[in-house]
mmCIF file of C-alpha atoms and ligand atoms in Angstrom:
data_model
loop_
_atom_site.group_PDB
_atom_site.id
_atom_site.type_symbol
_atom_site.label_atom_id
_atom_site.label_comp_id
_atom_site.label_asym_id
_atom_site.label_seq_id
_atom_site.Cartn_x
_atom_site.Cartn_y
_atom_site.Cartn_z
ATOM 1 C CA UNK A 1184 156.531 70.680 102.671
ATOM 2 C CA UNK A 1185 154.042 68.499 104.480
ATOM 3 C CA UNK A 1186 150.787 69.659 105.061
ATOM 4 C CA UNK A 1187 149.572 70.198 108.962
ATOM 5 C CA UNK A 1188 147.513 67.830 110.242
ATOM 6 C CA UNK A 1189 143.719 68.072 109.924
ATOM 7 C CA UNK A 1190 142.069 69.031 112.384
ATOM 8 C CA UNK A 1191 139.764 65.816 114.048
ATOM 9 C CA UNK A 1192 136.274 66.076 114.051
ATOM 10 C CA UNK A 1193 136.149 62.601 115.991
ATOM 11 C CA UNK A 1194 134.121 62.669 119.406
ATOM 12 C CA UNK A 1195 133.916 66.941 119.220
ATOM 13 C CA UNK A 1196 131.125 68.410 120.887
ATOM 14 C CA UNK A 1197 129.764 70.714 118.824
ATOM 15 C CA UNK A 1198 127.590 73.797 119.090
ATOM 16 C CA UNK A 1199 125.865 75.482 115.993
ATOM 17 C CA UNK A 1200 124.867 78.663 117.476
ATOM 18 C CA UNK A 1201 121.598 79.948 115.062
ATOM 19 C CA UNK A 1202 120.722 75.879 114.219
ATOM 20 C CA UNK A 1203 117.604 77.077 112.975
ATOM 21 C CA UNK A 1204 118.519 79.968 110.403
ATOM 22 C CA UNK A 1205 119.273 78.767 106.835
ATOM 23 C CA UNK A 1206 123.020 78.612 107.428
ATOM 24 C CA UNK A 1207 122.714 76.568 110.968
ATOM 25 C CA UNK A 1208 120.238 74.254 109.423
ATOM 26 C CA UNK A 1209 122.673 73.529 106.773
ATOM 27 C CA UNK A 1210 125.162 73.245 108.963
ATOM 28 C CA UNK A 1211 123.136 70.306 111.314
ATOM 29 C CA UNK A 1212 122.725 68.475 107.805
ATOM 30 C CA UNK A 1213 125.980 68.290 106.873
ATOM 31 C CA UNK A 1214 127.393 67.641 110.596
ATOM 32 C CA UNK A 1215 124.955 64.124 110.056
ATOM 33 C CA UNK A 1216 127.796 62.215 108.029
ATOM 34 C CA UNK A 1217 130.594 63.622 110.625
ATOM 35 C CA UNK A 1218 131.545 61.410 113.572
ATOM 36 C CA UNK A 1219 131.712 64.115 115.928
ATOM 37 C CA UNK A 1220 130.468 63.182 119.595
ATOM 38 C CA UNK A 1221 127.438 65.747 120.377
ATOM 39 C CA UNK A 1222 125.778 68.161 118.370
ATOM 40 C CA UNK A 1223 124.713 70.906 120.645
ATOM 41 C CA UNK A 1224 121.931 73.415 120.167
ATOM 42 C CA UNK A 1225 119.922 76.263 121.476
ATOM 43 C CA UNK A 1226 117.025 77.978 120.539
ATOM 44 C CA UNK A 1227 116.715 81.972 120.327
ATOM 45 C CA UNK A 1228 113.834 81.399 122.750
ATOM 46 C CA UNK A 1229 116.218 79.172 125.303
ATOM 47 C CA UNK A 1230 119.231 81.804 125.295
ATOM 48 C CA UNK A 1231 119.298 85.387 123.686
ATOM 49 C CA UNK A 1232 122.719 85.685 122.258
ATOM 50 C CA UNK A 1233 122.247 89.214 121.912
ATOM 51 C CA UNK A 1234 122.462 88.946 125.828
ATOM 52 C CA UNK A 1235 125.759 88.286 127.614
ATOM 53 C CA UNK A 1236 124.541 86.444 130.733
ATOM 54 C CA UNK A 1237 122.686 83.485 129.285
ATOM 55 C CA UNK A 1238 125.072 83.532 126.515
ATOM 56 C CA UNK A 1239 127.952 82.492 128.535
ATOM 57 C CA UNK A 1240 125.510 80.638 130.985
ATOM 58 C CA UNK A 1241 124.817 78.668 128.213
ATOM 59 C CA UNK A 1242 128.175 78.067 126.609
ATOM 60 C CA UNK A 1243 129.532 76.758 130.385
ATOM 61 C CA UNK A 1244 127.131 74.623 130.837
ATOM 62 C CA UNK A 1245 126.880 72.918 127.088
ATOM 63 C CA UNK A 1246 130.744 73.007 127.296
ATOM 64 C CA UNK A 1247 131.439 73.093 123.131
ATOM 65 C CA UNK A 1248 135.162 71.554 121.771
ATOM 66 C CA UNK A 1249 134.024 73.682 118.578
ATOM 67 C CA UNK A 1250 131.594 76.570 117.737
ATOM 68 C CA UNK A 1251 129.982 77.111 114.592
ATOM 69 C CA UNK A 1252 128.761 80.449 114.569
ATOM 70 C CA UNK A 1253 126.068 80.703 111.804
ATOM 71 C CA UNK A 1254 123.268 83.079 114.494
ATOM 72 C CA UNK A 1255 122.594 86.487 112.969
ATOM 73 C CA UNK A 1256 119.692 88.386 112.396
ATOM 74 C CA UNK A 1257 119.894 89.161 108.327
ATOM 75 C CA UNK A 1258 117.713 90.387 105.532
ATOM 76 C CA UNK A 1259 117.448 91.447 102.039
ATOM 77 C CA UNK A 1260 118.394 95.183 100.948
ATOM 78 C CA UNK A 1261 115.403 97.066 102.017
ATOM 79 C CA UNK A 1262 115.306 95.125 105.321
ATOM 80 C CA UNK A 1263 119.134 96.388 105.638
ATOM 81 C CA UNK A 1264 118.106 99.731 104.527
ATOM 82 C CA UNK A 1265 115.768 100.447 106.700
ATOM 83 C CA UNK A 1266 116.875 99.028 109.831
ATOM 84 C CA UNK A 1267 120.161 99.587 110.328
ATOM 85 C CA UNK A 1268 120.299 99.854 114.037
ATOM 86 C CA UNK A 1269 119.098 96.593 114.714
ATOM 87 C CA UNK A 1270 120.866 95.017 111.964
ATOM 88 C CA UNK A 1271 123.954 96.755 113.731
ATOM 89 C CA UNK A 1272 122.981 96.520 117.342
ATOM 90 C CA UNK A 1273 121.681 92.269 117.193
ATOM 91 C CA UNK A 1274 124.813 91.186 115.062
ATOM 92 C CA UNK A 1275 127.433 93.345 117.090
ATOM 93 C CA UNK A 1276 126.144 91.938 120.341
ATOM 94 C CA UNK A 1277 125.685 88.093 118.848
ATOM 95 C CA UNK A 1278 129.085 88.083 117.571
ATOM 96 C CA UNK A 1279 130.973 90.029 120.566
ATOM 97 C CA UNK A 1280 129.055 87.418 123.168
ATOM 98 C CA UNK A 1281 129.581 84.443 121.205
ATOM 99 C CA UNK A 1282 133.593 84.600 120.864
ATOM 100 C CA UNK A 1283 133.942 86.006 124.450
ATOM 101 C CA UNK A 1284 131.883 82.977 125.655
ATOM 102 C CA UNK A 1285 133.843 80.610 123.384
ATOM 103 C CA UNK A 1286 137.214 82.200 124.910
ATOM 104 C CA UNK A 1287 136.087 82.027 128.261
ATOM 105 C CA UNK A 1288 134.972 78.370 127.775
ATOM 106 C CA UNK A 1289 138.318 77.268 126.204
ATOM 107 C CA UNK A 1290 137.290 75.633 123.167
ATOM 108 C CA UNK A 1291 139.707 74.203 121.034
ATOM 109 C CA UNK A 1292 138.103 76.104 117.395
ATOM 110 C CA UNK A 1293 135.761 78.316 116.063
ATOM 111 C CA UNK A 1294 134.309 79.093 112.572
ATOM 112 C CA UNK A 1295 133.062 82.824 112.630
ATOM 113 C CA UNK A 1296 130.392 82.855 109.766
ATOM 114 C CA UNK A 1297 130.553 86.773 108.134
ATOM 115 C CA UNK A 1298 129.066 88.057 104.521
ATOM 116 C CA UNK A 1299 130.824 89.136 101.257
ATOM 117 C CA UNK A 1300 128.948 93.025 102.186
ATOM 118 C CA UNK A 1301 131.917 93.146 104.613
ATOM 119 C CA UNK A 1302 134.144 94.175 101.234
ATOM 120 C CA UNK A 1303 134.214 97.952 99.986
ATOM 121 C CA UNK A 1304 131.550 98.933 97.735
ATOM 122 C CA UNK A 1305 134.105 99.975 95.019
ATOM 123 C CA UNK A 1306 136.787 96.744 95.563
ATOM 124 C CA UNK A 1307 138.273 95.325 92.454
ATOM 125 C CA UNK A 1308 136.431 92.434 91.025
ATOM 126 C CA UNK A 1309 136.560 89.275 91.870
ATOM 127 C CA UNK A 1310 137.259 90.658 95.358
ATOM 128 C CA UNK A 1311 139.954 89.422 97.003
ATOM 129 C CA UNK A 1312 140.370 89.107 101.612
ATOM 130 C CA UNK A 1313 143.027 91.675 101.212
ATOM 131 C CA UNK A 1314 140.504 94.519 99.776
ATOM 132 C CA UNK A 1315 138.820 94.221 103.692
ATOM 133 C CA UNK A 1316 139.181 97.606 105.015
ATOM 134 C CA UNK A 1317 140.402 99.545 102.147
ATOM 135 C CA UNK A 1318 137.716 101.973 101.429
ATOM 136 C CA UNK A 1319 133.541 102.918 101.911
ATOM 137 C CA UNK A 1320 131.170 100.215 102.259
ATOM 138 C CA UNK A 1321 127.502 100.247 100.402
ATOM 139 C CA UNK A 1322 125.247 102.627 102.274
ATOM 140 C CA UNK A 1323 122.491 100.063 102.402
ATOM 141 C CA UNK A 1324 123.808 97.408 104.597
ATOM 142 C CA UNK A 1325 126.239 99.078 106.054
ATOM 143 C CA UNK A 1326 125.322 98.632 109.870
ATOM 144 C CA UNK A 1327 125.199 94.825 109.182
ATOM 145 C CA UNK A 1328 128.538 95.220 107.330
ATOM 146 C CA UNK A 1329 130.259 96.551 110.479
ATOM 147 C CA UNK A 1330 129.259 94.219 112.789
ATOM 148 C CA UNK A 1331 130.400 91.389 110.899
ATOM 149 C CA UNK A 1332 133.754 93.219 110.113
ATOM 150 C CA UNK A 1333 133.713 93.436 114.287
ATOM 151 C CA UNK A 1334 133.166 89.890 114.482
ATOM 152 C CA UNK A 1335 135.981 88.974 111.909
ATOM 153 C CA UNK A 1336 138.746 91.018 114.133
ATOM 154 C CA UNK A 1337 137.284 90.338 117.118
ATOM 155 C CA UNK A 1338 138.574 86.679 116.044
ATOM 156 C CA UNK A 1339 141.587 87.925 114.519
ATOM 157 C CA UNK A 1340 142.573 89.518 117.818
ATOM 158 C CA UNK A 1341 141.265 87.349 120.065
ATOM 159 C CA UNK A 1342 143.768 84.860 118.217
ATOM 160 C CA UNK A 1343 146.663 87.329 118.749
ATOM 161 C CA UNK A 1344 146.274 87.881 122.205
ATOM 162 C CA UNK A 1345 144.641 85.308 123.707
ATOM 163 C CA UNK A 1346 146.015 82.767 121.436
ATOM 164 C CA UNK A 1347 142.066 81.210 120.631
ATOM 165 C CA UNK A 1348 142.014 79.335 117.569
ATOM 166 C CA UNK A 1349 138.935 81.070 115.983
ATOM 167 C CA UNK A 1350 138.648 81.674 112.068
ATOM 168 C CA UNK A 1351 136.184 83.287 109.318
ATOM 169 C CA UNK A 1352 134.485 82.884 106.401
ATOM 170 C CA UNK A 1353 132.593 85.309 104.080
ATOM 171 C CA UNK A 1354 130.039 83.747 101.919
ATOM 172 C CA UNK A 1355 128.607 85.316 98.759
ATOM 173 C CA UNK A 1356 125.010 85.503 98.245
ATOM 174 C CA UNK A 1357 123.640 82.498 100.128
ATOM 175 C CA UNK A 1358 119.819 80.667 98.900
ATOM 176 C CA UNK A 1359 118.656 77.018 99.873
ATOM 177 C CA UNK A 1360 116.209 75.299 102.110
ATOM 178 C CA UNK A 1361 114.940 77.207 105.491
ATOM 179 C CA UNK A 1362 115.603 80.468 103.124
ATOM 180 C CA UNK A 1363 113.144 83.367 104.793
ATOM 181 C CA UNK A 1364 110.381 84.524 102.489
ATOM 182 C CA UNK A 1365 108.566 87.149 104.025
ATOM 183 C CA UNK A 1366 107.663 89.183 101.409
ATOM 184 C CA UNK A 1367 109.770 92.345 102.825
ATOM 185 C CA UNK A 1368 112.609 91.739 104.290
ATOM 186 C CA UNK A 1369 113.488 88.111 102.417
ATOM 187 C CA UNK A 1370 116.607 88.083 99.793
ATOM 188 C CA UNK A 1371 116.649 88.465 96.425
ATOM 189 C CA UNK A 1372 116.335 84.981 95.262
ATOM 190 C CA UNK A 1373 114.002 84.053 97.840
ATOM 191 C CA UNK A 1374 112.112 86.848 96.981
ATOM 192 C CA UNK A 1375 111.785 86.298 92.879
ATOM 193 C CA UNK A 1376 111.098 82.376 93.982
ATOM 194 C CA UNK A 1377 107.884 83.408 96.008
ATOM 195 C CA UNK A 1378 107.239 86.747 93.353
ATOM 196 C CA UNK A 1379 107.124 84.715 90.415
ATOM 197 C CA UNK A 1380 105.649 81.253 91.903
ATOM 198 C CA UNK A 1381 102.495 84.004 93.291
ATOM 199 C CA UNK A 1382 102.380 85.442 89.760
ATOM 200 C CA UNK A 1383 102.237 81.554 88.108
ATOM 201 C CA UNK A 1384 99.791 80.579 90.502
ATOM 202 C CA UNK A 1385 97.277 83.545 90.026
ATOM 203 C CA UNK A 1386 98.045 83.999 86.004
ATOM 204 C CA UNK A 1387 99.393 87.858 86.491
ATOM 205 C CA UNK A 1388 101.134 88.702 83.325
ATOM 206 C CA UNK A 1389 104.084 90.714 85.200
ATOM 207 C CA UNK A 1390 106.699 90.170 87.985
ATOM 208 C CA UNK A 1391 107.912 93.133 89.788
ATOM 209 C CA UNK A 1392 111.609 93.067 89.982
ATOM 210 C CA UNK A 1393 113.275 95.717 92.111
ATOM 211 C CA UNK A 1394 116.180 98.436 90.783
ATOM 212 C CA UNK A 1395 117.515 98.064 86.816
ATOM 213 C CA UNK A 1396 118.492 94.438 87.120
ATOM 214 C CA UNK A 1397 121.496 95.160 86.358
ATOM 215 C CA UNK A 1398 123.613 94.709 89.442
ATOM 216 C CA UNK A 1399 125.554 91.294 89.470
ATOM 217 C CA UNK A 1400 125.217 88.798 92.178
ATOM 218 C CA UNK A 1401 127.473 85.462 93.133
ATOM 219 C CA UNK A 1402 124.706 83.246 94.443
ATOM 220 C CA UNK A 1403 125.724 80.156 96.705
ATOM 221 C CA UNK A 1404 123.781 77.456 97.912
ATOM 222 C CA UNK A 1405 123.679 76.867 101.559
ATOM 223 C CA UNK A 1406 124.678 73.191 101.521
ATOM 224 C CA UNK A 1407 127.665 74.298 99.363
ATOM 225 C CA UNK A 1408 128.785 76.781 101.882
ATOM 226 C CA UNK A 1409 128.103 74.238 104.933
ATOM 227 C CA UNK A 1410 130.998 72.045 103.270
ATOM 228 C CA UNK A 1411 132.550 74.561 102.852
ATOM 229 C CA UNK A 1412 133.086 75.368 106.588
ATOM 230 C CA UNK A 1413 133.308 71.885 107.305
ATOM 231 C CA UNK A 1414 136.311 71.483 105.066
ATOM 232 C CA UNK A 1415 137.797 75.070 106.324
ATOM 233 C CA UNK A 1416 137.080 73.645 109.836
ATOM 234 C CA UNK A 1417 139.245 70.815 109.133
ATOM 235 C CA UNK A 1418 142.054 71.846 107.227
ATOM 236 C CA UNK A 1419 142.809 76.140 107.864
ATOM 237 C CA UNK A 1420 144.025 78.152 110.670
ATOM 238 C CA UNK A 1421 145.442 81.654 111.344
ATOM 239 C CA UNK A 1422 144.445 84.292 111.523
ATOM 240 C CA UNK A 1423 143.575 85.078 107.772
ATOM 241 C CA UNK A 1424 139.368 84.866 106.744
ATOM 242 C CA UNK A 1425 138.395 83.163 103.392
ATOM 243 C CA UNK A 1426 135.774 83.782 100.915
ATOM 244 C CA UNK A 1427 133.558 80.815 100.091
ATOM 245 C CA UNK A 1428 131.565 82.101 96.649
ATOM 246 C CA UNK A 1429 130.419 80.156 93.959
ATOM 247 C CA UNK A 1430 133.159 81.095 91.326
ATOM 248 C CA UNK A 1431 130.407 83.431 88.707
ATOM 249 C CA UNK A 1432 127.780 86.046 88.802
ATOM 250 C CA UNK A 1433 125.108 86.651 87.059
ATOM 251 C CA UNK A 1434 123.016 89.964 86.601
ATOM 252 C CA UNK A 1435 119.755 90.046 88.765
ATOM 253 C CA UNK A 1436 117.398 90.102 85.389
ATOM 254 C CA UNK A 1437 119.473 87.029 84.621
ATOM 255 C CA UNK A 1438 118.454 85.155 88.250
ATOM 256 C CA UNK A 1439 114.858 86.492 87.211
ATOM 257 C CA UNK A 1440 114.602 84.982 84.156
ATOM 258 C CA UNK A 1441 116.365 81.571 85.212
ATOM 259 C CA UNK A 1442 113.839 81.090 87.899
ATOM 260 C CA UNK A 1443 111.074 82.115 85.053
ATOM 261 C CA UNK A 1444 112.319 79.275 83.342
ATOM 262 C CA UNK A 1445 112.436 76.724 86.017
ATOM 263 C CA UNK A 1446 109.228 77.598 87.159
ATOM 264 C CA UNK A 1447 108.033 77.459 83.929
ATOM 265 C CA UNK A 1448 106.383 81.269 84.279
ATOM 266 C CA UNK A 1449 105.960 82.862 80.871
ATOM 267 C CA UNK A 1450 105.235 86.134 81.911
ATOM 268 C CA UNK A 1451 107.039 89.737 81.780
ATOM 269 C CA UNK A 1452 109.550 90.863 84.261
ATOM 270 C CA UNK A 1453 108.862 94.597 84.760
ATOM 271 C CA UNK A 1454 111.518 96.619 86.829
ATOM 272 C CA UNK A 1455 110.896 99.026 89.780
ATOM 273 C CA UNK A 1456 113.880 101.536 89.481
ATOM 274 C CA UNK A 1457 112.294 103.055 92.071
ATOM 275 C CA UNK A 1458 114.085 100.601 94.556
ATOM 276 C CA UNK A 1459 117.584 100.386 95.286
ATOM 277 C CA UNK A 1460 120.344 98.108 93.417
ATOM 278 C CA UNK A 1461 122.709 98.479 96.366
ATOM 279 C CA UNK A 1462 126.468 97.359 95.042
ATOM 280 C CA UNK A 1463 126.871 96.909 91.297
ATOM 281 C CA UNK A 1464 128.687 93.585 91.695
ATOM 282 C CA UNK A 1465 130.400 91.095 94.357
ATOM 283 C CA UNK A 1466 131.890 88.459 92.988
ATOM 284 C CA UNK A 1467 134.257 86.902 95.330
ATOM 285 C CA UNK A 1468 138.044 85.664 94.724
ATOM 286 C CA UNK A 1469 137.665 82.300 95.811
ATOM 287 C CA UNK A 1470 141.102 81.167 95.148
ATOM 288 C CA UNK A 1471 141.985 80.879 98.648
ATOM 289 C CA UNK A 1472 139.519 78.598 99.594
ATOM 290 C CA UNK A 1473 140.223 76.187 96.245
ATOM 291 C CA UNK A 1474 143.646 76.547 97.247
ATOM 292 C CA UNK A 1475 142.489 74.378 100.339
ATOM 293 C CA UNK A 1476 141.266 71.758 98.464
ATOM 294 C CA UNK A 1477 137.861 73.080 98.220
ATOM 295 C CA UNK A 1478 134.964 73.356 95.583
ATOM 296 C CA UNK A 1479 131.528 74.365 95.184
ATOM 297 C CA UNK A 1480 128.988 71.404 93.715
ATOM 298 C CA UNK A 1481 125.655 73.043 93.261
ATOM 299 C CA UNK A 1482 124.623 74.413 89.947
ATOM 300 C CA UNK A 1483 122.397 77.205 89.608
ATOM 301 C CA UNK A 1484 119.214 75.954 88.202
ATOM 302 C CA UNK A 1485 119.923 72.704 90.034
ATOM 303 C CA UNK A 1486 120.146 74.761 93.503
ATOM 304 C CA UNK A 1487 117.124 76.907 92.489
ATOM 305 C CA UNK A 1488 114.808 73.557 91.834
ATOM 306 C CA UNK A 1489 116.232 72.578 95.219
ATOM 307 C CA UNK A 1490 114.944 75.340 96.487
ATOM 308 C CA UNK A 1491 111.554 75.846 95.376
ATOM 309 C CA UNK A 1492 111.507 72.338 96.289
ATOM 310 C CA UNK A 1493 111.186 73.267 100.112
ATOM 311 C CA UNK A 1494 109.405 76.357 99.323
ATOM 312 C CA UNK A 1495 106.524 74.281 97.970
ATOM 313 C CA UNK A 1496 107.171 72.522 101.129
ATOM 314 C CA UNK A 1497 106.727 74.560 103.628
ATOM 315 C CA UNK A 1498 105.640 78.115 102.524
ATOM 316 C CA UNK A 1499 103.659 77.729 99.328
HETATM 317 P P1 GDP B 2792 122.248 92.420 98.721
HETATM 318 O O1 GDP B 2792 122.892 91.376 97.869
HETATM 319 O O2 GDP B 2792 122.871 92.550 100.047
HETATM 320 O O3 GDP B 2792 122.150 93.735 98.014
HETATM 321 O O4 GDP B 2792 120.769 91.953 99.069
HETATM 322 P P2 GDP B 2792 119.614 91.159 98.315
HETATM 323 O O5 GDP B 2792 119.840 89.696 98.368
HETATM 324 O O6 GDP B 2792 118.323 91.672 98.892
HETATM 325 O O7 GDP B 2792 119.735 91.553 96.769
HETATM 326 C C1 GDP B 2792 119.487 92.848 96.378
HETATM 327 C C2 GDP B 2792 119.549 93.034 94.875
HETATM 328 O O8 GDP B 2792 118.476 92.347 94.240
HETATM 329 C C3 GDP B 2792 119.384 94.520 94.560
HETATM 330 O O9 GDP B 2792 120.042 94.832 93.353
HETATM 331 C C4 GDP B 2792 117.864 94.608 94.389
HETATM 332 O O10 GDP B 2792 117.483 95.753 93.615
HETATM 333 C C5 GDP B 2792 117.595 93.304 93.639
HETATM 334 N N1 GDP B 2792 116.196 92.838 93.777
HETATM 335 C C6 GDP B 2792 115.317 92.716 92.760
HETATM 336 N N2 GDP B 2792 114.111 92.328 93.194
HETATM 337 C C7 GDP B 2792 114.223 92.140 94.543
HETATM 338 C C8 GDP B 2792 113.303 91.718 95.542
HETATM 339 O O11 GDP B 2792 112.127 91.458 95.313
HETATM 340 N N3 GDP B 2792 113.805 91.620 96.833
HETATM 341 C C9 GDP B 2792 115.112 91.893 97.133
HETATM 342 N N4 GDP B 2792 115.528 91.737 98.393
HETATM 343 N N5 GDP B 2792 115.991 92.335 96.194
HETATM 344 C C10 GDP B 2792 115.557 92.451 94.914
#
């Protein structure tokens, strides 16, 4: 059997909707050694995708062979938790505007970006695409889980019936440059970075680490995943999504203490089970995405230097 032809990158005008976020920025990196013909950008201040009007306005007139849709508003558990509606309400509307825009526009592909919280709290491990829709999700992201599952079959159909070549992929637990470290709503890694950097910096013998530490994590780094969708970009269609992980977990007192290490912090970790650990584990099966030729690159304590890196940067 042959394989189908890749799909050509040459001369492509292409629009990375959310070029700013982590994932986008990523994205615009990795688009550099690509010989496609524009990149195209717009700011959340220059066109609210949560809006239809300027959305589509924006899409005519920038007129996009391919759309990379990395925009959504995200956040760490309690940030989830807490906020649900808006979590639910900003990520709906982003993802519903952005495909219908694409559609109406006619542009030849699409790469949906969604999240491995799309998968039921209780799937088998490693979880596999088919697990999608089989049971509950984790109560505290669950709003931001259903609007990316809405996103995902909004492609899915949108391929059925309108024949738009649109796909998706579900990350694992993304960290890298342009991460967002507000002390609140940031992400776990993010947040131990800037938690145990603070507690270096100012000589405090403990770091506060939220829930038991003993829920797993698959952490990816962004530039990993942004090859990822370049390669998916190229090479998959149809109307099936893919997970893009890193291939292992590791426990979230393990993450604690490997950033401890390559910060060089010799203090205690001390453990707030007074905050939630949200899903035990979510490792991803991966072996679609391998199957395609694909493979991560980024080691752990290599991607966390890499990381503190910028956060010495730019935050710090
Ligand atoms: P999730 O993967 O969607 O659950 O979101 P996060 O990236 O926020 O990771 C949450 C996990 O890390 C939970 O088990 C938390 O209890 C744990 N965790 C430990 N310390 C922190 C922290 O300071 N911030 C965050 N966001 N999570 C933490």
């Amino acid at each position: 059997m042959t394989a189908p032809a890749a799909f050509d990158l040459a001369g492509k005008r292409v629009w990375v909707a959310g070029h700013r976020g982590m994932v986008g920025s990523a994205l615009v990196r990795r688009l550099e050694s690509e010989p496609i013909g524009a990149l195209l950008t717009a700011s959340s201040a220059e066109v609210d995708l949560r809006r239809q009007e300027p959305t589509e306005a924006f899409v005519q007139d920038a007129r996009p062979d391919v759309v990379l849709l990395a925009a959504a508003k995200v956040g760490g558990i309690e940030a989830n938790r807490t906020r649900q509606a808006e979590f639910l309400y900003d990520n709906l509307m982003i993802g519903a505007n952005v495909i219908e825009a694409a559609y109406r526009a006619g542009v030849e592909r699409m790469v949906v970006l969604g999240s491995s919280c799309v998968y039921p709290r209780e799937a088998p491990q490693p979880i596999a695409e088919t697990s999608l829709l089989t049971g509950p999700l984790e109560p505290t992201n669950e709003g931001y889980a259903i609007a990316k599952i809405a996103a995902l079959e909004l492609a899915r159909m949108y391929r059925r019936q309108h024949g738009m070549d649109a796909i998706s992929l579900m990350p694992s637990n993304l960290y890298g440059p342009c991460d967002n470290y507000d002390r609140t709503s940031s992400h776990v890694l993010a947040a131990l970075l800037r938690k145990v950097h603070e507690a270096k910096v100012s000589g405090a013998p403990t770091v506060t680490v939220w829930g038991t530490g003993t829920p797993r994590r698959e952490f990816l780094h962004v530039d990993d995943l942004a090859d990822a969708t370049v390669h998916a970009l190229r090479h998959h269609t149809g109307e099936d999504h893919l997970n893009v992980g890193w291939g292992r977990d590791v426990s979230i007192r393990e993450v604690a203490e490997l950033i401890c290490d390559v910060l060089g912090y010799e203090g205690e970790l001390a453990f707030d089970t007074s905050m939630p650990d949200g899903m035990p584990r979510k490792l991803l099966d991966t072996t679609r995405m391998r199957g395609l030729g694909w493979e991560p690159h980024i080691g752990l304590r290599e991607g966390i230097a890499d990381a503190y890196r910028w956060f010495l940067d730019h935050v710090a």
